[in-house]
Amino acid sequence: MVEQKDSMTKSRTIFNDLDASEENFDSGITEVDSVCMSCFKNGRTKLMLTRIPFYRDVVISSFACDHCHYVNNGIESANRIQANGVRYKLIVSDPKDLNRELVKSDFALFKIPLVNFEIPEGTQKGYLTTIEGIIDRVITNLEADIELRKEIDPDSCVKIADFVQKMRDLKDFKLGNFEVILDDPSGDSFIENPIAPAKDPKMSVNFYKRTVEQNEMLGLNNDENIEDQIVEKTEKGEVDLRNEVVQFHNNCPNCNAICETNMKLTDIPYFKSVIIMCTVCDNCGIKSSEVKSGSGIEEKGVRYVLKLTDRSDLDRDVLKSDEASFEIPEIEFFMGPGTLGGKFTTIEGILKDAREQLSEKCPFAFTGGDSESKDKAGRMKECLDKLEMIQNGHLLNVTVIIDDASGNSYLQNIYAPDEDPNLKVEHYERSYEQNEMLGLYHLNQAFHFVHSFFHNVLLSNSDLHPEHKYFEDRNCH
């Protein structure tokens, strides 16, 4: 839940929202002279510090040389690195899919498995483009200096020409449908969902915990996690989270200034302990709250399906974790994991937050803008109107689905401890992708490696280890 003092924010932030109005068109744009890397004469670079709605603060750069007409565009994230990595998988089956907006950061891996094409992480600067744009960029780069290559290495030049033709055929769908994979451990990449807020059947989005190697690649220190330090102090008895409020310094999610975060452990009846965190920034005035599980990841995922039959159902308590999705099938509304963040609220509160996210922070201005189609804007407005009707209790008999692979979400049963006739709770085994998203796959790999190592050591040295019989008797090698 986020509140913001508009006047303070506008006066103290250098990252303004994207605005196509004439009076704000040139605001925030800085022009500097820079050397052209093509002809080595002076060119002109334009820098714009802006905030992409529903995304984050970015620095957009545009270079143009009047001498050789070389141009180059780029985009870099100005925010801190996200808490989780993100992986997009998109099936491109229609020419409209080629027009999807795509943000690729410096750390993102881009792949098209059908043609064995890959752009490794760290080999290109970040940029804002489309699926078609990234294919055209590949074709342009490969065709550069092709005449010179013919003289130096004719054989490789023929192979490059064949691959360029394959990329052209790919863009014209002569090779059929193809899959695009965008994997970014920094979490700063993005592929547009053109039918938002409905779930995109062609695209899957998975957020995952980074490995130690990925954190090192991003320059993150795995030993400086504030939350882990507090948990360690709690286990040692140095901090009592249940009876006192813990304060620590953190970065503001809006302006990145240093601010105070309050944290408290509390119990939810018929559920478990949760950690509630609240941040107030004196610099920009933003207030935010977040809820995290106090007992780790559950053995199984959980899915809550609630039929809203009465206005009072909107007052049910809800604990939604970061990993939970929120869906209302009757109005084709879907928000994936990581969208609304972790929060402890009510059904009405989640609907209110969802409406605010869509209307104020919608990616690439879904609700307006000169580049948006009328169909998309109309579909978004219709969804917002229906969400408001549900929130006000004017539209009932709809289904609310909260699906959490971590098992750390909760939807109140108002008949507890008896069964709720309108609420269905399902516990399920997680898929491989869900375990990977939660970071359990790498954890299991490490566990099996250690288990196998000690098992083999004990077997090979059983005569030297009289305690081996002790392990065998307890089925614990």
Short mmCIF file of N, CA, C and O in Angstrom, two decimals, residues 21 29 65 118 155 165 174 184 194 218 221 227 232 323 325 334 364 367 375 395 402 420:
data_model
loop_
_atom_site.label_atom_id
_atom_site.label_comp_id
_atom_site.label_asym_id
_atom_site.label_seq_id
_atom_site.Cartn_x
_atom_site.Cartn_y
_atom_site.Cartn_z
N SER A 21 2.70 15.47 -23.46
CA SER A 21 2.14 16.80 -23.68
C SER A 21 3.24 17.75 -24.16
O SER A 21 4.42 17.59 -23.85
N ILE A 29 15.44 16.82 -20.65
CA ILE A 29 16.34 16.30 -21.68
C ILE A 29 17.64 17.10 -21.65
O ILE A 29 17.64 18.32 -21.71
N CYS A 65 24.98 11.30 -35.24
CA CYS A 65 26.12 11.97 -35.84
C CYS A 65 25.70 12.59 -37.17
O CYS A 65 25.21 11.87 -38.07
N GLU A 118 21.66 -16.53 -29.71
CA GLU A 118 21.75 -16.11 -28.31
C GLU A 118 22.57 -14.83 -28.19
O GLU A 118 23.61 -14.69 -28.83
N ASP A 155 34.60 -18.20 -46.36
CA ASP A 155 33.78 -19.30 -45.85
C ASP A 155 32.85 -18.84 -44.73
O ASP A 155 31.65 -19.17 -44.73
N GLN A 165 19.80 -14.76 -43.70
CA GLN A 165 18.60 -15.15 -44.43
C GLN A 165 17.65 -15.94 -43.53
O GLN A 165 16.42 -15.79 -43.61
N LYS A 174 8.38 -17.79 -42.07
CA LYS A 174 8.58 -18.89 -43.01
C LYS A 174 9.07 -20.15 -42.30
O LYS A 174 8.97 -21.25 -42.85
N ASP A 184 16.80 -12.43 -17.14
CA ASP A 184 17.56 -11.32 -16.55
C ASP A 184 17.67 -11.50 -15.04
O ASP A 184 16.70 -11.33 -14.31
N PRO A 194 0.24 -7.41 -24.45
CA PRO A 194 -0.69 -6.53 -25.17
C PRO A 194 -2.15 -6.69 -24.76
O PRO A 194 -2.97 -5.84 -25.09
N LEU A 218 26.38 -9.43 -10.49
CA LEU A 218 25.71 -8.13 -10.36
C LEU A 218 26.41 -7.22 -9.36
O LEU A 218 25.98 -6.07 -9.17
N ASN A 221 26.73 -8.23 -2.57
CA ASN A 221 27.39 -8.95 -1.49
C ASN A 221 26.37 -9.84 -0.81
O ASN A 221 25.40 -9.35 -0.23
N GLU A 227 17.88 -8.39 6.37
CA GLU A 227 16.85 -9.26 6.94
C GLU A 227 17.46 -10.52 7.53
O GLU A 227 17.05 -10.98 8.60
N GLU A 232 19.11 -13.73 12.26
CA GLU A 232 20.18 -14.36 13.03
C GLU A 232 20.22 -13.82 14.46
O GLU A 232 20.39 -14.57 15.41
N GLU A 323 5.06 -13.91 -3.93
CA GLU A 323 5.01 -14.97 -4.95
C GLU A 323 3.59 -15.31 -5.39
O GLU A 323 3.40 -16.20 -6.22
N SER A 325 -0.18 -14.88 -7.14
CA SER A 325 -0.90 -14.22 -8.24
C SER A 325 -2.34 -13.96 -7.80
O SER A 325 -2.86 -14.61 -6.89
N PHE A 334 -5.93 -10.58 -14.48
CA PHE A 334 -4.87 -11.41 -13.92
C PHE A 334 -3.66 -10.55 -13.61
O PHE A 334 -3.20 -9.78 -14.45
N PHE A 364 3.94 1.40 -20.26
CA PHE A 364 3.86 1.97 -21.59
C PHE A 364 2.51 2.62 -21.84
O PHE A 364 1.97 2.59 -22.94
N THR A 367 -3.38 3.13 -20.61
CA THR A 367 -4.64 3.87 -20.51
C THR A 367 -4.65 5.11 -21.37
O THR A 367 -5.56 5.91 -21.29
N ASP A 375 -8.54 0.21 -29.04
CA ASP A 375 -9.03 -1.06 -28.49
C ASP A 375 -8.37 -1.36 -27.15
O ASP A 375 -9.04 -1.77 -26.20
N LEU A 395 -21.01 -5.43 -8.23
CA LEU A 395 -20.86 -6.59 -9.13
C LEU A 395 -20.38 -7.76 -8.29
O LEU A 395 -19.22 -7.82 -7.87
N ILE A 402 -6.45 -16.68 -5.54
CA ILE A 402 -5.10 -16.33 -5.08
C ILE A 402 -4.28 -17.61 -5.10
O ILE A 402 -4.56 -18.56 -4.38
N ASP A 420 -15.90 -23.31 5.17
CA ASP A 420 -16.51 -22.17 4.49
C ASP A 420 -17.13 -22.66 3.17
O ASP A 420 -16.42 -23.16 2.29
#
